Short mmCIF file of C-alpha atoms in Angstrom, two decimals:
data_model
loop_
_atom_site.label_atom_id
_atom_site.label_comp_id
_atom_site.label_asym_id
_atom_site.label_seq_id
_atom_site.Cartn_x
_atom_site.Cartn_y
_atom_site.Cartn_z
CA MET A 120 0.33 -1.73 -0.16
CA ILE A 121 -1.64 -3.28 2.20
CA SER A 122 -0.93 -7.34 2.27
CA GLU A 123 -3.36 -10.46 1.24
CA SER A 124 -2.93 -11.22 5.12
CA VAL A 125 -4.02 -8.00 6.59
CA LYS A 126 -7.48 -7.58 3.74
CA ALA A 127 -8.08 -11.51 5.10
CA GLU A 128 -8.10 -10.14 8.87
CA ILE A 129 -10.11 -7.10 7.61
CA ASP A 130 -12.28 -9.63 5.73
CA LYS A 131 -12.64 -12.23 8.64
CA LEU A 132 -13.80 -8.82 11.54
CA ILE A 133 -16.51 -7.18 9.24
CA LYS A 134 -17.64 -11.28 8.63
CA GLU A 135 -17.58 -11.71 12.20
CA ILE A 136 -18.88 -8.64 13.11
CA TRP A 137 -22.10 -8.33 10.86
CA MET A 138 -22.86 -11.97 12.18
CA ASN A 139 -22.21 -11.22 16.32
CA ASP A 140 -22.04 -7.29 17.27
CA ILE A 141 -24.49 -5.98 14.17
CA CYS A 142 -26.89 -8.60 14.71
CA GLU A 143 -26.92 -7.92 18.74
CA ASP A 144 -27.28 -4.42 18.18
CA TYR A 145 -30.41 -4.72 16.03
CA ARG A 146 -31.75 -7.57 18.63
CA ARG A 147 -31.44 -4.91 21.27
CA GLY A 148 -32.99 -2.20 19.44
CA ASN A 149 -29.91 -0.05 18.95
CA LEU A 150 -30.49 0.45 15.29
CA ILE A 151 -32.87 2.40 13.38
CA LYS A 152 -32.41 3.65 10.08
CA GLU A 153 -29.04 3.58 7.89
CA ALA A 154 -26.89 6.30 10.41
CA SER A 155 -27.13 4.16 13.30
CA LEU A 156 -26.18 1.20 11.12
CA GLN A 157 -23.09 2.83 9.96
CA THR A 158 -22.09 3.96 13.41
CA SER A 159 -22.65 0.43 15.06
CA LEU A 160 -20.01 -0.61 12.01
CA TYR A 161 -17.83 1.70 12.84
CA HIS A 162 -17.65 1.48 16.41
CA HIS A 163 -17.25 -2.28 16.07
CA ILE A 164 -14.26 -2.24 13.93
CA ARG A 165 -12.69 0.54 15.64
CA THR A 166 -13.25 -0.89 18.98
CA ARG A 167 -12.20 -4.74 17.78
CA PHE A 168 -9.76 -3.75 15.35
CA GLY A 169 -8.24 -0.03 15.87
CA ALA A 170 -5.28 -0.96 17.39
CA HIS A 171 -4.30 -3.38 14.21
CA LEU A 172 -5.31 -0.41 12.00
CA GLU A 173 -2.95 1.94 13.77
CA GLU A 174 0.22 -0.86 13.07
CA ASN A 175 -0.59 -1.15 9.48
CA ASN A 176 -1.19 2.68 8.55
CA LEU A 177 -5.24 1.93 8.24
CA TYR A 178 -7.46 4.42 8.84
CA LEU A 179 -11.29 3.63 9.60
CA TYR A 180 -13.27 6.68 7.68
CA PRO A 181 -17.15 7.37 7.10
CA GLU A 182 -18.26 9.01 3.56
CA PHE A 183 -14.95 8.66 2.17
CA TYR A 184 -15.03 10.70 -1.10
CA PHE A 185 -13.97 9.36 -4.06
CA LYS A 186 -13.34 12.26 -6.34
CA GLY A 187 -12.63 10.43 -9.42
CA LEU A 188 -16.23 8.25 -9.81
CA LYS A 189 -17.75 11.17 -7.62
CA PHE A 190 -19.19 8.96 -4.82
CA ARG A 191 -19.07 8.57 -0.53
CA ALA A 192 -18.71 5.02 -0.23
CA ASP A 193 -20.63 4.55 3.69
CA LEU A 194 -17.29 3.64 5.09
CA ALA A 195 -13.43 2.72 3.86
CA ILE A 196 -10.69 1.30 5.35
CA VAL A 197 -7.78 2.73 3.92
CA GLU A 198 -3.82 3.14 3.88
CA MET A 199 -2.19 6.64 4.54
CA ASP A 200 1.18 7.86 4.32
CA MET A 201 1.26 10.31 6.92
CA ASN A 202 4.70 11.70 5.83
CA LYS A 203 3.47 12.35 2.41
CA GLU A 204 3.48 16.43 1.92
CA THR A 205 0.31 17.53 0.79
CA GLN A 206 -2.36 20.06 2.17
CA ARG A 207 -5.13 17.39 1.87
CA LEU A 208 -5.58 14.60 4.32
CA SER A 209 -7.24 12.72 1.29
CA ASP A 210 -3.90 13.18 -1.25
CA ARG A 211 -2.37 10.77 1.47
CA VAL A 212 -4.40 7.78 -0.15
CA THR A 213 -1.56 5.04 -0.73
CA ASP A 214 -3.99 1.93 -1.11
CA ILE A 215 -7.81 0.85 0.08
CA ALA A 216 -8.73 -2.30 2.00
CA ALA A 217 -11.66 -2.44 2.10
CA VAL A 218 -15.34 0.21 0.72
CA ILE A 219 -18.36 -0.94 2.68
CA GLU A 220 -21.73 0.02 1.56
CA LEU A 221 -25.29 0.55 4.02
CA LYS A 222 -28.48 0.19 3.38
CA TYR A 223 -31.34 -0.02 5.90
CA ASP A 224 -34.98 0.03 5.05
CA GLY A 225 -38.15 -1.70 4.61
CA GLY A 226 -41.24 -2.25 2.18
CA TYR A 227 -42.27 -3.49 -0.77
CA ALA A 228 -42.73 -0.26 -2.95
CA LYS A 229 -40.35 -0.26 -6.09
CA THR A 230 -38.99 2.98 -4.61
CA THR A 231 -37.04 0.99 -2.15
CA GLU A 232 -35.87 -1.78 -3.89
CA ASP A 233 -34.33 0.47 -6.64
CA TRP A 234 -32.91 2.56 -3.66
CA ILE A 235 -31.62 -0.26 -2.23
CA LYS A 236 -30.26 -1.90 -5.28
CA SER A 237 -28.49 1.35 -6.27
CA ASP A 238 -25.85 0.45 -3.58
CA GLY A 239 -24.95 -2.50 -6.13
CA GLU A 240 -24.65 0.07 -8.97
CA LYS A 241 -22.57 1.87 -6.75
CA LEU A 242 -20.13 -1.36 -5.76
CA LYS A 243 -19.95 -2.22 -9.55
CA ALA A 244 -18.84 1.45 -10.39
CA TYR A 245 -16.13 1.14 -8.04
CA ALA A 246 -14.84 -2.67 -9.16
CA ARG A 247 -14.79 -1.21 -12.28
CA GLY A 248 -13.46 2.25 -11.50
CA LEU A 249 -11.06 2.30 -8.49
CA ASN A 250 -7.40 1.15 -9.72
CA TYR A 251 -7.03 -0.69 -6.40
CA ASN A 252 -7.03 -4.15 -5.05
CA CYS A 253 -10.01 -4.04 -2.25
CA GLN A 254 -12.68 -5.66 -1.07
CA TYR A 255 -16.23 -4.79 -1.59
CA TYR A 256 -18.95 -5.08 1.26
CA TRP A 257 -22.85 -4.50 0.81
CA GLY A 258 -24.77 -4.71 4.03
CA VAL A 259 -28.20 -4.64 3.74
CA VAL A 260 -31.02 -4.72 6.55
CA TYR A 261 -34.13 -4.96 5.02
CA GLU A 262 -37.16 -5.23 7.64
CA THR A 263 -39.34 -7.02 5.49
CA GLU A 264 -40.45 -10.63 4.54
CA CYS A 265 -38.09 -12.22 1.95
CA ILE A 266 -37.57 -15.22 0.04
CA TRP A 267 -34.29 -14.87 -0.39
CA LEU A 268 -31.84 -12.50 1.25
CA HIS A 269 -29.70 -11.62 -1.80
CA TRP A 270 -29.69 -8.66 -3.59
CA LEU A 271 -27.40 -9.60 -6.89
CA ASP A 272 -27.53 -12.25 -9.45
CA LYS A 273 -25.11 -14.81 -10.78
CA ARG A 274 -24.58 -12.35 -13.78
CA SER A 275 -23.02 -10.09 -11.08
CA THR A 276 -21.16 -12.17 -8.24
CA ASN A 277 -19.63 -14.34 -11.48
CA THR A 278 -18.04 -11.22 -13.42
CA TRP A 279 -17.36 -8.09 -11.42
CA GLY A 280 -18.19 -9.39 -7.85
CA LYS A 281 -16.15 -12.29 -7.73
CA GLY A 282 -13.09 -12.54 -5.82
CA ARG A 283 -13.71 -9.25 -4.22
CA LEU A 284 -17.68 -8.85 -2.97
CA THR A 285 -19.37 -9.61 -0.15
CA GLU A 286 -23.23 -9.17 0.58
CA LEU A 287 -24.40 -8.92 4.48
CA ASN A 288 -27.64 -9.24 4.65
CA ALA A 289 -30.48 -8.77 7.07
CA GLY A 290 -33.93 -9.99 6.62
CA LEU A 291 -37.03 -11.40 7.84
CA LEU A 292 -37.80 -15.11 6.13
CA ASP A 293 -40.91 -16.98 7.62
CA GLY A 294 -41.39 -13.93 10.40
CA GLN A 295 -37.92 -14.63 11.70
CA MET A 296 -35.11 -12.09 11.63
CA ILE A 297 -32.00 -13.89 9.71
CA PHE A 298 -28.86 -12.22 9.28
CA GLU A 299 -26.92 -13.80 6.40
CA ILE A 300 -23.31 -13.38 4.64
CA ASN A 301 -23.00 -14.24 0.70
CA SER A 302 -20.23 -13.92 0.50
CA TYR A 303 -17.84 -13.93 -3.18
CA ASN A 304 -14.67 -12.91 -2.79
CA ASN A 305 -12.84 -16.77 -1.55
CA MET A 306 -12.12 -15.13 2.02
CA ASN A 307 -13.06 -16.80 5.43
CA VAL A 308 -16.39 -18.29 5.44
CA SER A 309 -18.49 -18.12 2.39
CA HIS A 310 -21.76 -18.23 4.22
CA ALA A 311 -23.05 -18.16 7.30
CA LYS A 312 -26.88 -17.76 8.56
CA LYS A 313 -28.07 -16.67 12.09
CA GLY A 314 -31.13 -15.99 13.64
CA CYS A 315 -31.96 -12.42 15.46
CA THR A 316 -35.12 -12.17 17.44
CA PRO A 317 -35.30 -8.85 18.36
CA SER A 318 -36.07 -8.33 22.22
CA TRP A 319 -38.33 -5.61 21.46
CA TRP A 320 -41.05 -7.84 19.53
#
């Protein structure tokens, strides 16, 4: 079982990576669409936390499949028992530390908004359907002028999201790209905001 202190370390790392590394990757023009956001986050977690993952029998997987829910998470940090005798690697999972969903888009079309919000429904299904006490992260880069940088309402953050959900947001506020954390998990920083003007603007 993954200790709460290890989950807190992972939480701190993910939040720091979003505010610093992902923001800088965006500023430099290294991110375009969801796949590059996913690979960038994977790279930074692996680079900055790889040894610690190994020490705790933790593994970082993209497109991690939850067969009971029939969902694939963009990224998941899971604990594995590599001594367990099974044919399938996925059957060696003993616990889950973090599930990460990512979106990268822009525009005011309702279809775009619905597509982004579909990850919120996915996270809600994870929170209600998985038998793991893990943390959930929802990263959204929204290249459109916004009034605010959060996607969930109080009904969600005060019920299924309370104590286990963090929104990692980025979007345009008054013409400036802002990276922001809205955390409802009571770990580390609960809210942070940082400007990130791209070098290519």
